[in-house]
mmCIF file of C-alpha atoms and ligand atoms in Angstrom:
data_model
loop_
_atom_site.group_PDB
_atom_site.id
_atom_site.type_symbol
_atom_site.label_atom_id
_atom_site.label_comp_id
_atom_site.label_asym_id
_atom_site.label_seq_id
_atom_site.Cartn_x
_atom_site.Cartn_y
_atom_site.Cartn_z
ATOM 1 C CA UNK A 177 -144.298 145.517 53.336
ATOM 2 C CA UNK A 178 -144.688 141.725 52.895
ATOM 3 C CA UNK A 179 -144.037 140.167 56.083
ATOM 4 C CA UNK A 180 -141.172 137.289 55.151
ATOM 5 C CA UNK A 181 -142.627 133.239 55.456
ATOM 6 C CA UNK A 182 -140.797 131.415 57.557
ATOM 7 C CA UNK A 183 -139.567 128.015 55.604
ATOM 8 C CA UNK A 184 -136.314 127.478 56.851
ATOM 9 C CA UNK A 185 -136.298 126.645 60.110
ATOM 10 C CA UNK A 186 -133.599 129.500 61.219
ATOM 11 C CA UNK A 187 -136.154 130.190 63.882
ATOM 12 C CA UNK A 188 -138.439 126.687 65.166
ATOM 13 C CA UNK A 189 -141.555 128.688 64.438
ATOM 14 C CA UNK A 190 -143.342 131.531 62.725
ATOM 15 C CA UNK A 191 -142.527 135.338 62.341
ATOM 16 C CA UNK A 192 -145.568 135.955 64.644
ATOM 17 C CA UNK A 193 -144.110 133.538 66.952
ATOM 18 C CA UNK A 194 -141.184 134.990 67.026
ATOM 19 C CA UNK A 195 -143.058 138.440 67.287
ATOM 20 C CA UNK A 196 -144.758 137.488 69.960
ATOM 21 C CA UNK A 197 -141.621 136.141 72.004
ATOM 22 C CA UNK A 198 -140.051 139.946 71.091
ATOM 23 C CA UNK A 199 -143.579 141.902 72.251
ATOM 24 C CA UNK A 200 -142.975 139.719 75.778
ATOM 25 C CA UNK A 201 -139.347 140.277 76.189
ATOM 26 C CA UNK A 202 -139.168 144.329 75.491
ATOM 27 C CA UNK A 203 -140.485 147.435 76.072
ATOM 28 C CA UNK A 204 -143.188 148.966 73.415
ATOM 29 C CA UNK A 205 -140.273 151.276 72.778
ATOM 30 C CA UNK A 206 -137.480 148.794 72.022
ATOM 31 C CA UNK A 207 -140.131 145.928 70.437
ATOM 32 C CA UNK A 208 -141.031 148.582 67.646
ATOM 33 C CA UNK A 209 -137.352 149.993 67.295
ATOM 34 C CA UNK A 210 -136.608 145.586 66.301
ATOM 35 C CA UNK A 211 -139.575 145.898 63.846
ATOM 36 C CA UNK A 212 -138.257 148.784 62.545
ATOM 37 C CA UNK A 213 -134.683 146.839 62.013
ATOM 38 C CA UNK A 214 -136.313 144.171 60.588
ATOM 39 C CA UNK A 215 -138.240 146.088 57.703
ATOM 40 C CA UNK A 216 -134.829 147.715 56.994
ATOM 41 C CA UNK A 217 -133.250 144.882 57.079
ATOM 42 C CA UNK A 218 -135.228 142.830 54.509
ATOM 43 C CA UNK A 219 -135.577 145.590 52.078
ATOM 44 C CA UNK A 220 -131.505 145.885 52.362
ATOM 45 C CA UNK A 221 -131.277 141.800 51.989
ATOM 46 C CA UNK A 222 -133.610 142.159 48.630
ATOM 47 C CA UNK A 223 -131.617 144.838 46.992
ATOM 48 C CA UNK A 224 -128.546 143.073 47.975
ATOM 49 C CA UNK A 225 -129.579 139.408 47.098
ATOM 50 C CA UNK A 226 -128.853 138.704 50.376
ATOM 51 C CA UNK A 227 -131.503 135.680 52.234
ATOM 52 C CA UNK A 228 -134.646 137.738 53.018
ATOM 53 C CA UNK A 229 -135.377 135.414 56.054
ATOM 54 C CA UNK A 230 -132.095 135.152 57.923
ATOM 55 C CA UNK A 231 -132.223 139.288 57.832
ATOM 56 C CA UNK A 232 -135.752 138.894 59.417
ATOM 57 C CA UNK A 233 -134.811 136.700 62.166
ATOM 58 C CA UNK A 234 -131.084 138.375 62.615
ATOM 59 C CA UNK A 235 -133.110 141.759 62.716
ATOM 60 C CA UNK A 236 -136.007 140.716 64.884
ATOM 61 C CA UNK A 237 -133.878 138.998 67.306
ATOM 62 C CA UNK A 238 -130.987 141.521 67.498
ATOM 63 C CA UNK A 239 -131.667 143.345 70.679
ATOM 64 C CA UNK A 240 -133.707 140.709 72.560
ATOM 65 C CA UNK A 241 -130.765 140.305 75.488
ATOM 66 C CA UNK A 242 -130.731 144.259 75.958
ATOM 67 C CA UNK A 243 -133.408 144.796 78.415
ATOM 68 C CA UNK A 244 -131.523 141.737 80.825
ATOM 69 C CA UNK A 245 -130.308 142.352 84.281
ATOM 70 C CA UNK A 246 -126.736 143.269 84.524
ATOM 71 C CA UNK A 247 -126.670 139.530 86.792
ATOM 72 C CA UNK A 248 -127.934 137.817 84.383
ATOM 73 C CA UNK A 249 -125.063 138.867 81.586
ATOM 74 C CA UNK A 250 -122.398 138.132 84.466
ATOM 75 C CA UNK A 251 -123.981 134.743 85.642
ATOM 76 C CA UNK A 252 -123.577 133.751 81.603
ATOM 77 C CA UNK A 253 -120.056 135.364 81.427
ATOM 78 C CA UNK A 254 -118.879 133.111 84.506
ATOM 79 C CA UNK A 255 -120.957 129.864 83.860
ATOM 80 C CA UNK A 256 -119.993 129.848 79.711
ATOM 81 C CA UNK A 257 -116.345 130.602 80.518
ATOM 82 C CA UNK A 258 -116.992 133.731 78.090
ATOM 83 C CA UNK A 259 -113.550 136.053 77.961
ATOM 84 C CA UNK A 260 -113.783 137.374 81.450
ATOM 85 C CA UNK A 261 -112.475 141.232 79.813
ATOM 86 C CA UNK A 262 -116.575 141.584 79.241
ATOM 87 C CA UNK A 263 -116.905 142.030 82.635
ATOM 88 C CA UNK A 264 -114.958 145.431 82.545
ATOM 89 C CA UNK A 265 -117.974 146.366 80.234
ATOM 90 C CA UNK A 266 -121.669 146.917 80.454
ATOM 91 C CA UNK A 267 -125.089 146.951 78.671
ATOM 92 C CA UNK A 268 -123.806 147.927 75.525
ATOM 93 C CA UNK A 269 -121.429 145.387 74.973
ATOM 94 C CA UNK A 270 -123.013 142.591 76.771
ATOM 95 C CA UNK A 271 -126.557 142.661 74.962
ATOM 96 C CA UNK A 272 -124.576 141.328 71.563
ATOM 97 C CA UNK A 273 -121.820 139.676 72.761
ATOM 98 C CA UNK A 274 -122.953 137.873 75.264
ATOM 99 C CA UNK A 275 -126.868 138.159 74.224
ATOM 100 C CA UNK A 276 -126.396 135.843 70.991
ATOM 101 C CA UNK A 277 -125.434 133.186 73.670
ATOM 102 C CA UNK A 278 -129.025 134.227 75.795
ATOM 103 C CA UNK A 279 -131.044 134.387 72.229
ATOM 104 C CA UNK A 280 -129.385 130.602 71.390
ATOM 105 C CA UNK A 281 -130.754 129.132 74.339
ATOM 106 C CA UNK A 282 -134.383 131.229 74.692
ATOM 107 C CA UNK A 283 -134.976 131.219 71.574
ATOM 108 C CA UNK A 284 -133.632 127.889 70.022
ATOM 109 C CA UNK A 285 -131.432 129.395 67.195
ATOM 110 C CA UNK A 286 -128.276 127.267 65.916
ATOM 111 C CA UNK A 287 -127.835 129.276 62.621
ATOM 112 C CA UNK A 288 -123.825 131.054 63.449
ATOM 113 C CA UNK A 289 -124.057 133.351 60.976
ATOM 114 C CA UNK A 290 -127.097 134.875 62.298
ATOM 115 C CA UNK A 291 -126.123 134.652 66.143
ATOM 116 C CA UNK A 292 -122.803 135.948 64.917
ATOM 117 C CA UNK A 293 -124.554 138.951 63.398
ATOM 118 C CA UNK A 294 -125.909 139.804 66.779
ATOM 119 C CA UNK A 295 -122.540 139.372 68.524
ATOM 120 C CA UNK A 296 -121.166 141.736 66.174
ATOM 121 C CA UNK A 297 -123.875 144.503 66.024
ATOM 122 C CA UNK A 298 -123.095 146.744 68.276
ATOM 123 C CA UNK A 299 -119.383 146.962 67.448
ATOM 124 C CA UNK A 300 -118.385 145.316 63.876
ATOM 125 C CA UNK A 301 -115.804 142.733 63.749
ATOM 126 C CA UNK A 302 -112.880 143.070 61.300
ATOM 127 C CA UNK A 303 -114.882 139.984 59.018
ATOM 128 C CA UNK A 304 -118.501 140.282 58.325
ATOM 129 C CA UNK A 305 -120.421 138.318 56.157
ATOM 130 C CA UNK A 306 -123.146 140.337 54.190
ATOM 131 C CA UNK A 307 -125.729 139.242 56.497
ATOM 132 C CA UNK A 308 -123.697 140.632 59.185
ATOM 133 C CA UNK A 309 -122.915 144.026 57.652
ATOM 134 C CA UNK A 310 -126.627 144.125 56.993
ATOM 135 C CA UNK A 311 -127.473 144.190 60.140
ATOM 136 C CA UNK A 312 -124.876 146.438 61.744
ATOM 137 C CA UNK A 313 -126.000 148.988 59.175
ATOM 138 C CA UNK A 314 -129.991 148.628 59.773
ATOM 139 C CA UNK A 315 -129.465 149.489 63.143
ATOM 140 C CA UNK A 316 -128.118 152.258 62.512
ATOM 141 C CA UNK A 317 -130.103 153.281 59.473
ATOM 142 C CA UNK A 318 -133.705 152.608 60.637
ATOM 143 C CA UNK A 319 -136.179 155.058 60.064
ATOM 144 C CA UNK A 320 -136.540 155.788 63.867
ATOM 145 C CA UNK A 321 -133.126 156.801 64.074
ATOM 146 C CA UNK A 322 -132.659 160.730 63.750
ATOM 147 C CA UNK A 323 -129.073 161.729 64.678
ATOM 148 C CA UNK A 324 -127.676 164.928 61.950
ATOM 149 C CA UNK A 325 -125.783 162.263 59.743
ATOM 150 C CA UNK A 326 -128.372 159.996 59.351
ATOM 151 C CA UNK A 327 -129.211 160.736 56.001
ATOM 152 C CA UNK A 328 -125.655 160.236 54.643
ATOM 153 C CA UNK A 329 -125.496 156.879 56.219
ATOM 154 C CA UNK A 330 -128.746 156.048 54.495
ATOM 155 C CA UNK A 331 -127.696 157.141 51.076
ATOM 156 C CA UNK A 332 -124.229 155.278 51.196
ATOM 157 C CA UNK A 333 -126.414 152.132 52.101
ATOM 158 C CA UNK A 334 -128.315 152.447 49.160
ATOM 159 C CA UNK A 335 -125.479 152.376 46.899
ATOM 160 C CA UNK A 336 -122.584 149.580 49.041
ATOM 161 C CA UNK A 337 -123.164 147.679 51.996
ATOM 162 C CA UNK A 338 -118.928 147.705 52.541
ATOM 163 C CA UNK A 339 -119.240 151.954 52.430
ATOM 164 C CA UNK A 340 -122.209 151.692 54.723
ATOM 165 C CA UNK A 341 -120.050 149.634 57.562
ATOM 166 C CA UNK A 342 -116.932 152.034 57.025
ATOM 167 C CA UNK A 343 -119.101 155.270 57.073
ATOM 168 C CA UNK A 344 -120.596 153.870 60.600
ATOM 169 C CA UNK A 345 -117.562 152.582 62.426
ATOM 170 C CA UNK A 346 -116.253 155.834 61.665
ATOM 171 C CA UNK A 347 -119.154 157.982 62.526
ATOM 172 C CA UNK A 348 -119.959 156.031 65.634
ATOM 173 C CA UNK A 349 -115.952 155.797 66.739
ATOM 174 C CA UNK A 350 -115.836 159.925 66.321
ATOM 175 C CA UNK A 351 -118.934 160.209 68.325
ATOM 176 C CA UNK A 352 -117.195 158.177 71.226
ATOM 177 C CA UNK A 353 -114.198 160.213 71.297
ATOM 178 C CA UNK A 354 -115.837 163.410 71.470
ATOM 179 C CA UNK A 355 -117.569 162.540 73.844
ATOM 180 C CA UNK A 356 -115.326 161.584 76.036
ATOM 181 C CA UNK A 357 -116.520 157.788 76.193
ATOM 182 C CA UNK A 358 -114.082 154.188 76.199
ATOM 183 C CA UNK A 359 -113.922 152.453 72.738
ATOM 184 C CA UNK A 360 -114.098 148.706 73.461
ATOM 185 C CA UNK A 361 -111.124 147.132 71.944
ATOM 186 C CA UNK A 362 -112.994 144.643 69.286
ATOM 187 C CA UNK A 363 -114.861 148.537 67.839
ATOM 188 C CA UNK A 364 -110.867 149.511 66.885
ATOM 189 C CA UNK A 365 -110.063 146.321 65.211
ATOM 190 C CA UNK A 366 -113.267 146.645 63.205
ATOM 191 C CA UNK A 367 -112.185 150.067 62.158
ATOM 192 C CA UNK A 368 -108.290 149.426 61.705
ATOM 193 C CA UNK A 369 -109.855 146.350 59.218
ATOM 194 C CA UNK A 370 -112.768 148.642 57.472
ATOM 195 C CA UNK A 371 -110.894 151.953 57.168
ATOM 196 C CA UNK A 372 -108.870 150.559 54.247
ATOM 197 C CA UNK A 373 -111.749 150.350 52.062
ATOM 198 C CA UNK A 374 -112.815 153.406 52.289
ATOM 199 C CA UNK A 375 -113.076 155.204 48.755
HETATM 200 P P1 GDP B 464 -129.137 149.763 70.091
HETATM 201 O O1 GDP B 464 -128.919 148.523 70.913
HETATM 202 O O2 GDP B 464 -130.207 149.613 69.052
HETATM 203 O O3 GDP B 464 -129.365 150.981 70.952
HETATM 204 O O4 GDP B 464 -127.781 150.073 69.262
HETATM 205 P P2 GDP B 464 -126.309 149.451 69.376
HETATM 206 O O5 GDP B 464 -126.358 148.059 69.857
HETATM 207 O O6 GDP B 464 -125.642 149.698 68.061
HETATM 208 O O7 GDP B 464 -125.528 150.391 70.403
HETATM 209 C C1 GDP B 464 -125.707 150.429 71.792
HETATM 210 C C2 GDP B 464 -124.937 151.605 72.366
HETATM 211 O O8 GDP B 464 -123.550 151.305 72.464
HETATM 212 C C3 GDP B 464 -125.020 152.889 71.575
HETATM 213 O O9 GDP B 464 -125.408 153.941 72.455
HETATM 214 C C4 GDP B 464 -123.583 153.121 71.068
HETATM 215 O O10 GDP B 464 -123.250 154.505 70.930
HETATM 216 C C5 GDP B 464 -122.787 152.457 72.150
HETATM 217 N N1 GDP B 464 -121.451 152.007 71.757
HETATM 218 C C6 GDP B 464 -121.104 151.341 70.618
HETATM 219 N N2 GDP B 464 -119.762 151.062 70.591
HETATM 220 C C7 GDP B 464 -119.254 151.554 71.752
HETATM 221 C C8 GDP B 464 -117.923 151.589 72.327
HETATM 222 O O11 GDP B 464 -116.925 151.114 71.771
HETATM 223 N N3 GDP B 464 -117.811 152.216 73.556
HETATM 224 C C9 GDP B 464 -118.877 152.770 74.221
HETATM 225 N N4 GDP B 464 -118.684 153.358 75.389
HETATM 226 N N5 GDP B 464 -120.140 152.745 73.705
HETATM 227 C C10 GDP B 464 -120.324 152.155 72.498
HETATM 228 FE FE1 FE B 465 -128.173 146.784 70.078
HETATM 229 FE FE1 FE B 466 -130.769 147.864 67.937
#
């Protein structure tokens, strides 16, 4: 694939800057799940006529908080007055929520709707913009990704980005109940909003 040019200034660099800053920050493992995310996520934005370079920094940057120290996510939580319910929560929920706040201030991005995307990739949020959807589904969808549905979820993202959200929160929802895990409360609202459009 083409790598994207960077012209607009979402990131204050180049892709292989910002490459670079991911290959420090994470694991081999995690670094080349992000590329992975990325390449989905462009090829999604180009079908979709979506901006090819705010779904290469949204998917690059993504999971850049999820390799921080539990400390770190609760030092931010206290000293950016963030909603102090994330506290109940962990890892999961902190490396979006509270990691778009990290990735503002490490990596110098002001664009909202793409530090919004990360906030809401884990879980969804009743309103997404298509950049947002975009990335909530590449996650998912990347090729590394095996779990038994993953085809479906691929095949409904070819055809509507909107199907593609409601097929996940479902899918991902189910998986937590049967196995016995908490649903963070923002996941529900994202469903009770998505369900509705499901045809
Ligand atoms: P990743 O960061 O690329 O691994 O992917 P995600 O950010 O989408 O998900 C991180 C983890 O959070 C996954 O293991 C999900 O199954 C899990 N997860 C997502 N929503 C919830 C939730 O509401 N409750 C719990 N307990 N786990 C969740
Ligand atoms: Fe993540
Ligand atoms: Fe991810």
């Amino acid at each position: 694939m083409n790598e994207v040019e960077y012209q607009k200034h979402y990131y204050p660099g180049t892709r292989n800057e910002l490459v670079a800053r991911l290959r420090e920050q994470l694991s081999k493992f995690r670094f080349e799940h992000v590329i992975r995310v990325e390449h989905t996520a462009v090829k999604l934005a180009s079908r979709y006529g979506i901006d090819e370079e705010k779904a290469s920094v949204a998917g690059l940057v993504h999971d850049y908080a999820k390799e921080c120290s539990d400390e770190q996510f609760k030092a931010v939580i206290q000293s950016e007055h963030l909603d102090p319910d994330l506290l109940n929560w962990g890892n999961f929920i902190w490396h979006g929520e509270v990691g778009a706040w990290i990735i503002g201030q490490d990596l110098r991005i002001t664009d909202q709707e793409i530090l919004d995307a990360v906030r809401f990739h884990t879980v969804g949020a009743p309103h997404m913009t298509p950049l947002q959807q975009l990335i909530y589904v590449a996650d998912f969808i990347e090729p590394g990704r095996d779990f038994p549905d993953v085809a479906t979820a691929r095949a409904v993202a070819q055809t509507s980005l909107e199907q593609a959200v409601v097929y996940e929160t479902k899918h991902t929802l189910t998986y937590l109940m049967a196995n016995d895990r908490p649903i963070y409360p923002a996941a529900i609202a994202t469903y009770n909003a998505w369900i509705g459009k499901r045809k």
